[in-house]
Short mmCIF file of C-alpha atoms in Angstrom, two decimals:
data_model
loop_
_atom_site.label_atom_id
_atom_site.label_comp_id
_atom_site.label_asym_id
_atom_site.label_seq_id
_atom_site.Cartn_x
_atom_site.Cartn_y
_atom_site.Cartn_z
CA MET X 1 24.29 -26.29 5.96
CA THR X 2 20.86 -27.63 6.64
CA ARG X 3 22.27 -30.87 8.28
CA ALA X 4 24.60 -28.90 10.39
CA ARG X 5 21.84 -26.73 11.65
CA ARG X 6 19.78 -29.77 12.55
CA GLU X 7 22.76 -31.27 14.38
CA ALA X 8 23.25 -28.00 16.22
CA ARG X 9 19.62 -27.98 17.42
CA VAL X 10 19.99 -31.56 18.75
CA ARG X 11 23.36 -30.86 20.49
CA ALA X 12 22.25 -27.81 22.51
CA PRO X 13 24.02 -27.21 25.76
CA TRP X 14 22.51 -29.43 28.42
CA PRO X 15 22.25 -26.62 31.03
CA LEU X 16 19.62 -25.20 28.89
CA ALA X 17 17.47 -28.27 28.88
CA VAL X 18 16.26 -28.04 32.52
CA PRO X 19 14.93 -24.45 32.41
CA ALA X 20 13.48 -25.15 28.95
CA ALA X 21 11.62 -28.16 30.31
CA LEU X 22 10.40 -26.19 33.32
CA ALA X 23 9.24 -23.41 31.09
CA THR X 24 7.36 -25.92 28.97
CA VAL X 25 5.67 -27.57 31.88
CA PHE X 26 4.72 -24.14 33.28
CA LEU X 27 3.02 -23.23 30.04
CA LEU X 28 1.41 -26.50 29.23
CA PHE X 29 0.25 -27.75 32.62
CA PRO X 30 -2.56 -25.26 33.05
CA LEU X 31 -3.88 -26.22 29.57
CA LEU X 32 -3.61 -29.96 30.41
CA ALA X 33 -5.49 -29.34 33.67
CA LEU X 34 -8.22 -27.70 31.67
CA ILE X 35 -8.56 -30.66 29.41
CA ILE X 36 -8.36 -33.14 32.38
CA ARG X 37 -11.06 -31.34 34.37
CA ALA X 38 -13.37 -30.87 31.57
CA PRO X 39 -16.94 -32.15 32.05
CA TRP X 40 -16.81 -34.37 29.01
CA GLU X 41 -20.11 -36.13 29.78
CA SER X 42 -22.13 -32.89 29.99
CA LEU X 43 -20.12 -31.06 27.41
CA PRO X 44 -22.58 -31.52 24.60
CA ASP X 45 -25.48 -30.10 26.68
CA LEU X 46 -23.32 -27.15 27.90
CA LEU X 47 -22.21 -26.15 24.47
CA THR X 48 -25.71 -26.37 23.04
CA ASP X 49 -27.15 -24.14 25.67
CA PRO X 50 -28.77 -21.10 23.96
CA SER X 51 -26.74 -18.60 25.91
CA THR X 52 -23.56 -20.43 24.81
CA ARG X 53 -24.61 -20.40 21.22
CA HIS X 54 -25.42 -16.61 21.30
CA ALA X 55 -22.02 -15.84 22.86
CA LEU X 56 -20.14 -17.92 20.39
CA TRP X 57 -21.94 -16.62 17.43
CA LEU X 58 -21.54 -12.97 18.60
CA SER X 59 -17.82 -13.72 19.08
CA VAL X 60 -17.33 -15.23 15.69
CA ARG X 61 -19.40 -12.58 13.92
CA THR X 62 -17.71 -9.50 15.57
CA ALA X 63 -14.28 -10.94 15.30
CA THR X 64 -14.78 -11.60 11.57
CA ILE X 65 -16.11 -8.06 10.99
CA ALA X 66 -13.30 -6.50 13.03
CA THR X 67 -10.73 -8.50 11.12
CA ALA X 68 -12.21 -7.38 7.77
CA ILE X 69 -12.00 -3.73 8.85
CA CYS X 70 -8.52 -4.23 10.12
CA MET X 71 -7.43 -5.56 6.70
CA VAL X 72 -9.09 -2.67 4.88
CA PHE X 73 -7.20 -0.02 7.09
CA GLY X 74 -4.23 -2.13 8.33
CA VAL X 75 -2.59 -3.19 5.18
CA PRO X 76 -2.35 0.38 3.76
CA LEU X 77 -1.10 1.50 7.21
CA ALA X 78 1.59 -1.23 7.10
CA TRP X 79 2.63 -0.17 3.65
CA ALA X 80 3.00 3.44 4.73
CA LEU X 81 5.08 2.49 7.74
CA SER X 82 7.26 0.28 5.66
CA ARG X 83 7.75 2.18 2.36
CA ALA X 84 6.59 5.77 2.75
CA SER X 85 8.56 8.64 4.19
CA PHE X 86 6.77 11.31 6.06
CA PRO X 87 7.09 13.40 9.32
CA GLY X 88 6.22 11.58 12.53
CA ARG X 89 6.62 8.15 10.96
CA ASP X 90 8.52 6.76 13.96
CA LEU X 91 6.06 8.12 16.38
CA ILE X 92 3.12 6.63 14.51
CA HIS X 93 4.93 3.24 14.40
CA ALA X 94 5.30 3.41 18.18
CA LEU X 95 1.66 4.33 18.59
CA VAL X 96 0.55 1.44 16.45
CA THR X 97 2.32 -1.08 18.79
CA ILE X 98 1.00 0.45 22.01
CA PRO X 99 -2.14 -1.76 22.13
CA LEU X 100 0.13 -4.75 22.17
CA VAL X 101 1.54 -3.82 25.61
CA LEU X 102 -1.24 -1.61 26.87
CA PRO X 103 -3.63 -3.35 29.46
CA PRO X 104 -6.90 -3.99 27.54
CA VAL X 105 -8.90 -2.34 30.35
CA VAL X 106 -6.95 0.86 29.71
CA GLY X 107 -7.81 0.57 26.04
CA GLY X 108 -11.42 0.24 26.98
CA VAL X 109 -11.19 3.37 29.14
CA SER X 110 -9.51 5.30 26.30
CA LEU X 111 -12.30 4.27 23.88
CA LEU X 112 -14.87 5.48 26.35
CA LEU X 113 -13.02 8.83 26.67
CA VAL X 114 -13.16 9.18 22.86
CA LEU X 115 -16.46 7.62 21.82
CA GLY X 116 -18.49 7.66 25.10
CA ARG X 117 -21.56 9.96 25.38
CA ARG X 118 -19.37 12.50 27.09
CA GLY X 119 -16.20 11.67 25.10
CA ILE X 120 -14.30 13.92 22.74
CA VAL X 121 -15.92 12.59 19.62
CA GLY X 122 -18.87 10.63 21.14
CA ARG X 123 -20.68 13.65 22.48
CA HIS X 124 -20.84 15.15 19.02
CA LEU X 125 -22.09 11.84 17.55
CA ASP X 126 -24.78 11.83 20.28
CA ASN X 127 -25.81 15.50 19.96
CA TRP X 128 -25.77 15.63 16.05
CA PHE X 129 -26.77 12.24 15.04
CA GLY X 130 -28.20 10.63 18.15
CA LEU X 131 -25.59 7.93 17.75
CA THR X 132 -24.52 6.11 20.94
CA ILE X 133 -21.73 3.61 20.53
CA PRO X 134 -20.82 2.35 24.06
CA PHE X 135 -22.45 -0.85 25.42
CA THR X 136 -23.68 -1.84 21.83
CA THR X 137 -22.47 -4.55 19.39
CA ASP X 138 -20.67 -1.82 17.51
CA ALA X 139 -18.59 -1.18 20.69
CA VAL X 140 -17.50 -4.80 20.78
CA ILE X 141 -16.22 -4.56 17.21
CA LEU X 142 -14.32 -1.31 17.92
CA ALA X 143 -12.74 -2.76 21.06
CA GLN X 144 -11.55 -5.73 19.02
CA ILE X 145 -10.24 -3.60 16.27
CA PHE X 146 -8.23 -1.60 18.79
CA VAL X 147 -6.51 -4.49 20.35
CA ALA X 148 -6.17 -6.73 17.23
CA MET X 149 -5.13 -4.38 14.48
CA PRO X 150 -1.42 -4.22 15.54
CA PHE X 151 -1.03 -7.99 14.83
CA LEU X 152 -2.08 -7.48 11.26
CA VAL X 153 -0.04 -4.39 10.83
CA LEU X 154 3.18 -5.76 12.21
CA SER X 155 2.92 -8.92 10.25
CA VAL X 156 2.41 -7.18 6.87
CA GLU X 157 5.04 -4.49 7.73
CA GLY X 158 7.57 -7.21 8.40
CA ALA X 159 6.83 -8.90 5.11
CA LEU X 160 7.04 -5.63 3.22
CA SER X 161 10.38 -4.81 4.79
CA ALA X 162 11.75 -8.26 3.89
CA ALA X 163 10.35 -8.25 0.27
CA ASP X 164 12.73 -7.75 -2.53
CA GLN X 165 11.91 -4.25 -3.89
CA ARG X 166 13.68 -4.91 -7.10
CA PHE X 167 10.43 -6.51 -8.58
CA GLU X 168 8.50 -3.28 -7.82
CA GLU X 169 11.30 -1.15 -9.30
CA ALA X 170 11.21 -3.31 -12.45
CA ALA X 171 7.46 -2.89 -12.67
CA ALA X 172 7.79 0.85 -12.37
CA THR X 173 10.50 0.87 -15.03
CA LEU X 174 8.08 -0.89 -17.37
CA GLY X 175 5.60 1.86 -16.89
CA ALA X 176 3.33 0.36 -14.30
CA SER X 177 1.62 2.96 -11.93
CA ARG X 178 2.00 2.72 -8.15
CA VAL X 179 -1.48 1.21 -7.84
CA THR X 180 -0.81 -1.34 -10.47
CA THR X 181 2.59 -2.22 -8.95
CA PHE X 182 1.00 -2.68 -5.51
CA ARG X 183 -1.87 -4.76 -6.94
CA ARG X 184 0.11 -7.00 -9.40
CA VAL X 185 3.56 -7.22 -7.71
CA THR X 186 3.57 -6.20 -4.06
CA LEU X 187 0.26 -7.74 -2.93
CA PRO X 188 1.08 -11.26 -4.28
CA MET X 189 4.45 -11.18 -2.50
CA ILE X 190 3.00 -10.31 0.91
CA LEU X 191 -0.26 -12.29 0.64
CA PRO X 192 0.87 -15.10 2.89
CA ALA X 193 1.86 -12.47 5.57
CA ILE X 194 -1.57 -10.82 5.09
CA GLY X 195 -3.21 -14.21 5.71
CA ALA X 196 -1.10 -14.96 8.83
CA GLY X 197 -1.74 -11.51 10.17
CA ALA X 198 -5.55 -11.73 9.51
CA VAL X 199 -5.59 -15.11 11.36
CA LEU X 200 -3.76 -13.69 14.37
CA CYS X 201 -5.91 -10.58 14.33
CA TRP X 202 -9.13 -12.71 14.22
CA ALA X 203 -7.86 -14.87 17.11
CA ARG X 204 -6.93 -11.93 19.20
CA ALA X 205 -10.30 -10.30 18.50
CA LEU X 206 -12.09 -13.55 19.45
CA GLY X 207 -10.38 -13.71 22.79
CA GLU X 208 -10.67 -9.99 23.69
CA PHE X 209 -11.96 -9.37 27.19
CA GLY X 210 -10.73 -6.25 29.05
CA ALA X 211 -11.51 -3.60 26.51
CA THR X 212 -14.76 -5.21 25.58
CA ILE X 213 -16.18 -5.41 29.10
CA THR X 214 -15.09 -1.77 29.83
CA PHE X 215 -16.26 -0.21 26.56
CA ALA X 216 -19.14 -2.56 25.65
CA GLY X 217 -20.34 -4.03 28.86
CA ASN X 218 -21.60 -7.65 29.35
CA PHE X 219 -25.12 -7.86 27.95
CA PRO X 220 -26.40 -11.22 26.75
CA LYS X 221 -27.13 -11.42 22.98
CA THR X 222 -25.71 -7.89 22.54
CA THR X 223 -22.20 -7.60 23.84
CA GLN X 224 -21.60 -10.84 25.78
CA THR X 225 -18.80 -12.54 23.79
CA MET X 226 -17.24 -15.93 24.68
CA PRO X 227 -14.54 -14.58 27.08
CA LEU X 228 -17.24 -12.53 28.95
CA ALA X 229 -19.39 -15.73 29.09
CA VAL X 230 -16.50 -17.59 30.56
CA TYR X 231 -16.06 -14.80 33.25
CA LEU X 232 -19.73 -14.87 34.06
CA ALA X 233 -19.96 -18.59 34.19
CA MET X 234 -17.10 -18.91 36.62
CA GLU X 235 -19.26 -17.30 39.24
CA VAL X 236 -22.39 -19.42 38.80
CA ASP X 237 -21.38 -22.52 36.86
CA PRO X 238 -17.69 -23.52 36.82
CA GLU X 239 -18.35 -26.56 34.57
CA LYS X 240 -19.88 -24.30 31.91
CA ALA X 241 -16.84 -22.01 32.16
CA ILE X 242 -14.57 -24.92 31.61
CA ALA X 243 -16.59 -25.96 28.54
CA LEU X 244 -16.43 -22.48 27.07
CA SER X 245 -12.73 -22.26 27.77
CA LEU X 246 -12.24 -25.54 25.85
CA VAL X 247 -13.90 -23.92 22.83
CA LEU X 248 -11.55 -20.95 22.97
CA LEU X 249 -8.54 -23.35 23.57
CA SER X 250 -9.55 -25.39 20.49
CA VAL X 251 -9.77 -22.24 18.33
CA SER X 252 -6.30 -21.23 19.52
CA ILE X 253 -4.85 -24.62 18.61
CA VAL X 254 -6.41 -24.52 15.16
CA VAL X 255 -4.90 -21.00 14.66
CA LEU X 256 -1.44 -22.12 15.80
CA VAL X 257 -1.58 -25.20 13.54
CA ALA X 258 -2.65 -23.03 10.55
CA LEU X 259 0.16 -20.47 11.21
CA ARG X 260 2.67 -23.27 11.79
CA GLY X 261 1.94 -24.68 8.33
CA ARG X 262 2.54 -21.24 6.88
CA TRP X 263 5.78 -20.69 8.71
CA TRP X 264 7.02 -24.22 7.95
CA ASN X 265 6.45 -23.78 4.22
CA SER X 266 8.19 -20.34 4.35
CA ARG X 267 11.20 -21.77 6.08
CA GLN X 268 11.41 -24.64 3.54
CA ALA X 269 11.23 -22.24 0.65
CA GLN X 270 14.18 -20.37 2.13
CA GLY X 271 16.16 -23.50 2.59
CA ILE X 272 16.26 -23.16 6.32
CA VAL X 273 14.84 -26.61 7.14
#
Protein backbone atom coordinates (compact mmCIF):
# COMPACT_ATOMS: atom_id res chain seq x y z
CA MET A 1 0.00 0.00 0.00
CA THR A 2 2.71 2.46 0.97
CA ARG A 3 4.83 1.62 -2.08
CA ALA A 4 1.86 1.92 -4.40
CA ARG A 5 1.07 5.35 -3.04
CA ARG A 6 4.64 6.48 -3.55
CA GLU A 7 4.55 5.28 -7.16
CA ALA A 8 1.23 7.05 -7.67
CA ARG A 9 2.81 10.29 -6.54
CA VAL A 10 5.73 9.90 -8.97
CA ARG A 11 3.51 8.96 -11.93
CA ALA A 12 1.14 11.92 -11.71
CA PRO A 13 -0.48 12.98 -15.02
CA TRP A 14 1.98 15.14 -16.96
CA PRO A 15 -0.59 17.88 -17.82
CA LEU A 16 -0.62 18.73 -14.12
CA ALA A 17 3.13 19.30 -13.99
CA VAL A 18 3.17 22.58 -15.93
CA PRO A 19 0.53 24.46 -13.90
CA ALA A 20 2.02 23.01 -10.72
CA ALA A 21 5.45 24.32 -11.68
CA LEU A 22 4.03 27.75 -12.58
CA ALA A 23 2.20 27.93 -9.27
CA THR A 24 5.40 27.03 -7.44
CA VAL A 25 7.37 29.71 -9.28
CA PHE A 26 4.68 32.29 -8.60
CA LEU A 27 4.74 31.55 -4.88
CA LEU A 28 8.48 31.22 -4.45
CA PHE A 29 9.88 33.88 -6.79
CA PRO A 30 8.88 36.89 -4.64
CA LEU A 31 10.53 35.24 -1.64
CA LEU A 32 13.68 34.54 -3.65
CA ALA A 33 13.69 38.15 -4.82
CA LEU A 34 13.56 39.24 -1.19
CA ILE A 35 16.60 37.12 -0.40
CA ILE A 36 18.51 38.21 -3.51
CA ARG A 37 17.88 41.92 -2.96
CA ALA A 38 18.65 41.81 0.76
CA PRO A 39 21.35 44.25 1.93
CA TRP A 40 23.52 41.53 3.42
CA GLU A 41 26.49 43.81 4.15
CA SER A 42 24.49 46.29 6.18
CA LEU A 43 22.10 43.69 7.59
CA PRO A 44 23.73 43.46 11.06
CA ASP A 45 23.56 47.22 11.53
CA LEU A 46 19.96 47.38 10.37
CA LEU A 47 18.86 44.58 12.66
CA THR A 48 20.66 46.01 15.70
CA ASP A 49 19.05 49.41 15.28
CA PRO A 50 17.18 50.34 18.51
CA SER A 51 13.87 50.84 16.72
CA THR A 52 14.18 47.42 15.11
CA ARG A 53 14.94 45.75 18.44
CA HIS A 54 11.97 47.47 20.07
CA ALA A 55 9.63 46.40 17.27
CA LEU A 56 10.93 42.82 17.33
CA TRP A 57 10.69 42.54 21.11
CA LEU A 58 7.18 44.01 21.11
CA SER A 59 6.08 41.60 18.40
CA VAL A 60 7.49 38.55 20.17
CA ARG A 61 6.13 39.60 23.57
CA THR A 62 2.62 40.44 22.40
CA ALA A 63 2.39 37.38 20.14
CA THR A 64 3.42 35.13 23.03
CA ILE A 65 0.89 36.69 25.41
CA ALA A 66 -1.82 36.49 22.75
CA THR A 67 -1.04 32.82 22.10
CA ALA A 68 -1.19 32.00 25.82
CA ILE A 69 -4.59 33.66 26.10
CA CYS A 70 -5.78 31.86 22.97
CA MET A 71 -4.79 28.52 24.51
CA VAL A 72 -6.62 29.26 27.75
CA PHE A 73 -9.87 30.09 25.97
CA GLY A 74 -9.43 28.39 22.60
CA VAL A 75 -8.93 24.80 23.77
CA PRO A 76 -12.19 24.75 25.80
CA LEU A 77 -13.99 26.38 22.87
CA ALA A 78 -12.64 23.73 20.49
CA TRP A 79 -13.79 20.99 22.88
CA ALA A 80 -17.26 22.53 23.10
CA LEU A 81 -17.58 22.78 19.33
CA SER A 82 -16.38 19.21 18.87
CA ARG A 83 -18.04 17.30 21.69
CA ALA A 84 -20.81 19.36 23.28
CA SER A 85 -24.33 19.77 21.97
CA PHE A 86 -26.05 23.11 22.54
CA PRO A 87 -28.33 25.52 20.66
CA GLY A 88 -26.54 27.70 18.11
CA ARG A 89 -23.49 25.45 17.90
CA ASP A 90 -23.28 25.65 14.11
CA LEU A 91 -23.66 29.43 14.22
CA ILE A 92 -20.87 29.77 16.77
CA HIS A 93 -18.66 27.51 14.68
CA ALA A 94 -19.23 29.76 11.67
CA LEU A 95 -18.53 32.88 13.72
CA VAL A 96 -15.25 31.41 15.00
CA THR A 97 -14.01 30.93 11.46
CA ILE A 98 -15.00 34.40 10.23
CA PRO A 99 -11.66 36.05 11.22
CA LEU A 100 -9.93 33.66 8.81
CA VAL A 101 -11.67 35.23 5.81
CA LEU A 102 -12.47 38.67 7.19
CA PRO A 103 -10.09 41.44 6.05
CA PRO A 104 -7.94 42.30 9.09
CA VAL A 105 -8.75 46.00 8.71
CA VAL A 106 -12.43 45.18 9.14
CA GLY A 107 -11.51 43.25 12.27
CA GLY A 108 -9.74 46.34 13.60
CA VAL A 109 -12.77 48.51 12.87
CA SER A 110 -14.99 45.97 14.64
CA LEU A 111 -12.75 46.02 17.69
CA LEU A 112 -12.92 49.82 17.73
CA LEU A 113 -16.71 49.70 17.61
CA VAL A 114 -16.73 47.39 20.62
CA LEU A 115 -13.79 48.57 22.73
CA GLY A 116 -13.21 52.12 21.51
CA ARG A 117 -13.90 55.07 23.81
CA ARG A 118 -17.32 55.37 22.18
CA GLY A 119 -17.73 51.65 21.60
CA ILE A 120 -20.44 49.40 22.94
CA VAL A 121 -18.26 48.15 25.79
CA GLY A 122 -15.37 50.60 25.67
CA ARG A 123 -17.41 53.63 26.70
CA HIS A 124 -18.44 51.88 29.90
CA LEU A 125 -14.86 50.86 30.61
CA ASP A 126 -13.82 54.48 30.12
CA ASN A 127 -16.64 55.99 32.20
CA TRP A 128 -16.60 53.49 35.07
CA PHE A 129 -12.94 52.52 35.33
CA GLY A 130 -11.07 55.13 33.27
CA LEU A 131 -9.77 52.29 31.11
CA THR A 132 -8.89 53.12 27.52
CA ILE A 133 -7.80 50.18 25.36
CA PRO A 134 -7.32 51.45 21.78
CA PHE A 135 -3.84 52.62 20.72
CA THR A 136 -2.15 50.80 23.59
CA THR A 137 -0.08 47.63 23.82
CA ASP A 138 -3.16 45.84 25.15
CA ALA A 139 -4.90 46.74 21.90
CA VAL A 140 -2.10 45.01 19.98
CA ILE A 141 -2.66 41.83 21.98
CA LEU A 142 -6.43 41.93 21.50
CA ALA A 143 -6.04 42.44 17.76
CA GLN A 144 -3.67 39.47 17.59
CA ILE A 145 -6.06 37.30 19.58
CA PHE A 146 -8.95 38.18 17.28
CA VAL A 147 -7.14 37.14 14.09
CA ALA A 148 -5.08 34.24 15.49
CA MET A 149 -7.42 32.28 17.76
CA PRO A 150 -9.28 30.52 14.90
CA PHE A 151 -6.04 28.77 13.89
CA LEU A 152 -5.76 27.21 17.33
CA VAL A 153 -9.45 26.40 17.65
CA LEU A 154 -9.71 24.69 14.27
CA SER A 155 -6.51 22.69 14.81
CA VAL A 156 -7.66 21.38 18.18
CA GLU A 157 -11.23 20.81 17.01
CA GLY A 158 -9.99 18.71 14.10
CA ALA A 159 -7.89 16.59 16.44
CA LEU A 160 -10.81 16.10 18.82
CA SER A 161 -13.10 15.08 15.97
CA ALA A 162 -10.55 12.52 14.75
CA ALA A 163 -9.67 11.17 18.21
CA ASP A 164 -10.98 7.77 19.24
CA GLN A 165 -13.66 8.42 21.85
CA ARG A 166 -13.59 4.83 23.10
CA PHE A 167 -10.70 5.70 25.41
CA GLU A 168 -12.75 8.47 26.99
CA GLU A 169 -15.75 6.15 27.30
CA ALA A 170 -13.56 3.54 28.97
CA ALA A 171 -12.28 6.11 31.46
CA ALA A 172 -15.83 7.19 32.24
CA THR A 173 -16.83 3.54 32.73
CA LEU A 174 -14.03 3.16 35.25
CA GLY A 175 -15.46 6.05 37.25
CA ALA A 176 -13.32 8.95 36.08
CA SER A 177 -14.97 12.35 36.17
CA ARG A 178 -15.24 14.50 33.05
CA VAL A 179 -12.45 16.74 34.25
CA THR A 180 -10.20 13.77 34.99
CA THR A 181 -11.02 12.17 31.66
CA PHE A 182 -10.15 15.35 29.82
CA ARG A 183 -6.94 15.87 31.78
CA ARG A 184 -5.67 12.28 31.75
CA VAL A 185 -7.07 10.90 28.46
CA THR A 186 -8.26 13.57 26.03
CA LEU A 187 -5.54 16.14 26.58
CA PRO A 188 -2.61 13.74 25.94
CA MET A 189 -4.27 12.57 22.71
CA ILE A 190 -4.65 16.07 21.29
CA LEU A 191 -1.43 17.55 22.69
CA PRO A 192 0.38 17.49 19.31
CA ALA A 193 -2.55 19.33 17.73
CA ILE A 194 -2.49 21.90 20.53
CA GLY A 195 1.21 22.43 19.94
CA ALA A 196 0.74 22.80 16.19
CA GLY A 197 -2.22 25.12 16.66
CA ALA A 198 -0.28 27.23 19.16
CA VAL A 199 2.63 27.59 16.73
CA LEU A 200 0.30 28.65 13.92
CA CYS A 201 -1.49 31.00 16.30
CA TRP A 202 1.80 32.57 17.39
CA ALA A 203 3.03 32.98 13.83
CA ARG A 204 -0.23 34.58 12.74
CA ALA A 205 -0.15 36.94 15.71
CA LEU A 206 3.45 37.86 14.95
CA GLY A 207 2.57 38.81 11.38
CA GLU A 208 -0.66 40.68 12.13
CA PHE A 209 -0.90 44.09 10.47
CA GLY A 210 -4.36 45.29 9.43
CA ALA A 211 -6.27 44.95 12.69
CA THR A 212 -3.27 46.21 14.65
CA ILE A 213 -2.78 49.45 12.74
CA THR A 214 -6.53 50.14 12.82
CA PHE A 215 -7.16 49.34 16.46
CA ALA A 216 -3.77 49.98 18.06
CA GLY A 217 -2.09 52.48 15.77
CA ASN A 218 1.60 52.71 14.93
CA PHE A 219 3.41 54.21 17.91
CA PRO A 220 7.10 53.30 18.43
CA LYS A 221 7.84 51.26 21.57
CA THR A 222 4.10 50.99 22.31
CA THR A 223 2.21 49.51 19.35
CA GLN A 224 4.73 49.40 16.49
CA THR A 225 5.21 45.70 15.80
CA MET A 226 7.46 44.24 13.11
CA PRO A 227 4.88 44.34 10.28
CA LEU A 228 4.13 47.98 11.09
CA ALA A 229 7.84 48.75 11.18
CA VAL A 230 8.19 47.19 7.71
CA TYR A 231 5.33 49.33 6.43
CA LEU A 232 6.88 52.49 7.85
CA ALA A 233 10.40 51.63 6.65
CA MET A 234 9.21 51.13 3.07
CA GLU A 235 8.51 54.86 2.88
CA VAL A 236 11.83 56.10 4.27
CA ASP A 237 14.36 53.25 4.21
CA PRO A 238 13.61 50.38 1.78
CA GLU A 239 16.75 48.47 2.78
CA LYS A 240 15.60 48.40 6.38
CA ALA A 241 12.18 47.20 5.23
CA ILE A 242 13.84 44.31 3.39
CA ALA A 243 15.91 43.44 6.46
CA LEU A 244 12.83 43.38 8.68
CA SER A 245 10.98 41.33 6.10
CA LEU A 246 13.79 38.78 6.16
CA VAL A 247 13.33 38.39 9.90
CA LEU A 248 9.64 37.67 9.46
CA LEU A 249 10.42 35.31 6.57
CA SER A 250 12.92 33.43 8.74
CA VAL A 251 10.33 33.04 11.49
CA SER A 252 7.81 31.72 8.97
CA ILE A 253 10.31 29.16 7.68
CA VAL A 254 11.09 27.98 11.21
CA VAL A 255 7.36 27.61 11.91
CA LEU A 256 6.79 25.60 8.73
CA VAL A 257 9.75 23.33 9.46
CA ALA A 258 8.48 22.70 12.99
CA LEU A 259 4.98 21.90 11.75
CA ARG A 260 6.33 19.78 8.92
CA GLY A 261 8.10 17.60 11.46
CA ARG A 262 4.90 17.19 13.42
CA TRP A 263 2.85 16.34 10.32
CA TRP A 264 5.52 13.93 9.03
CA ASN A 265 5.67 12.03 12.31
CA SER A 266 1.88 11.89 12.44
CA ARG A 267 1.65 10.48 8.91
CA GLN A 268 4.33 7.90 9.67
CA ALA A 269 2.45 6.79 12.77
CA GLN A 270 -0.64 6.25 10.62
CA GLY A 271 1.33 4.22 8.05
CA ILE A 272 0.70 6.77 5.29
CA VAL A 273 4.35 7.32 4.38
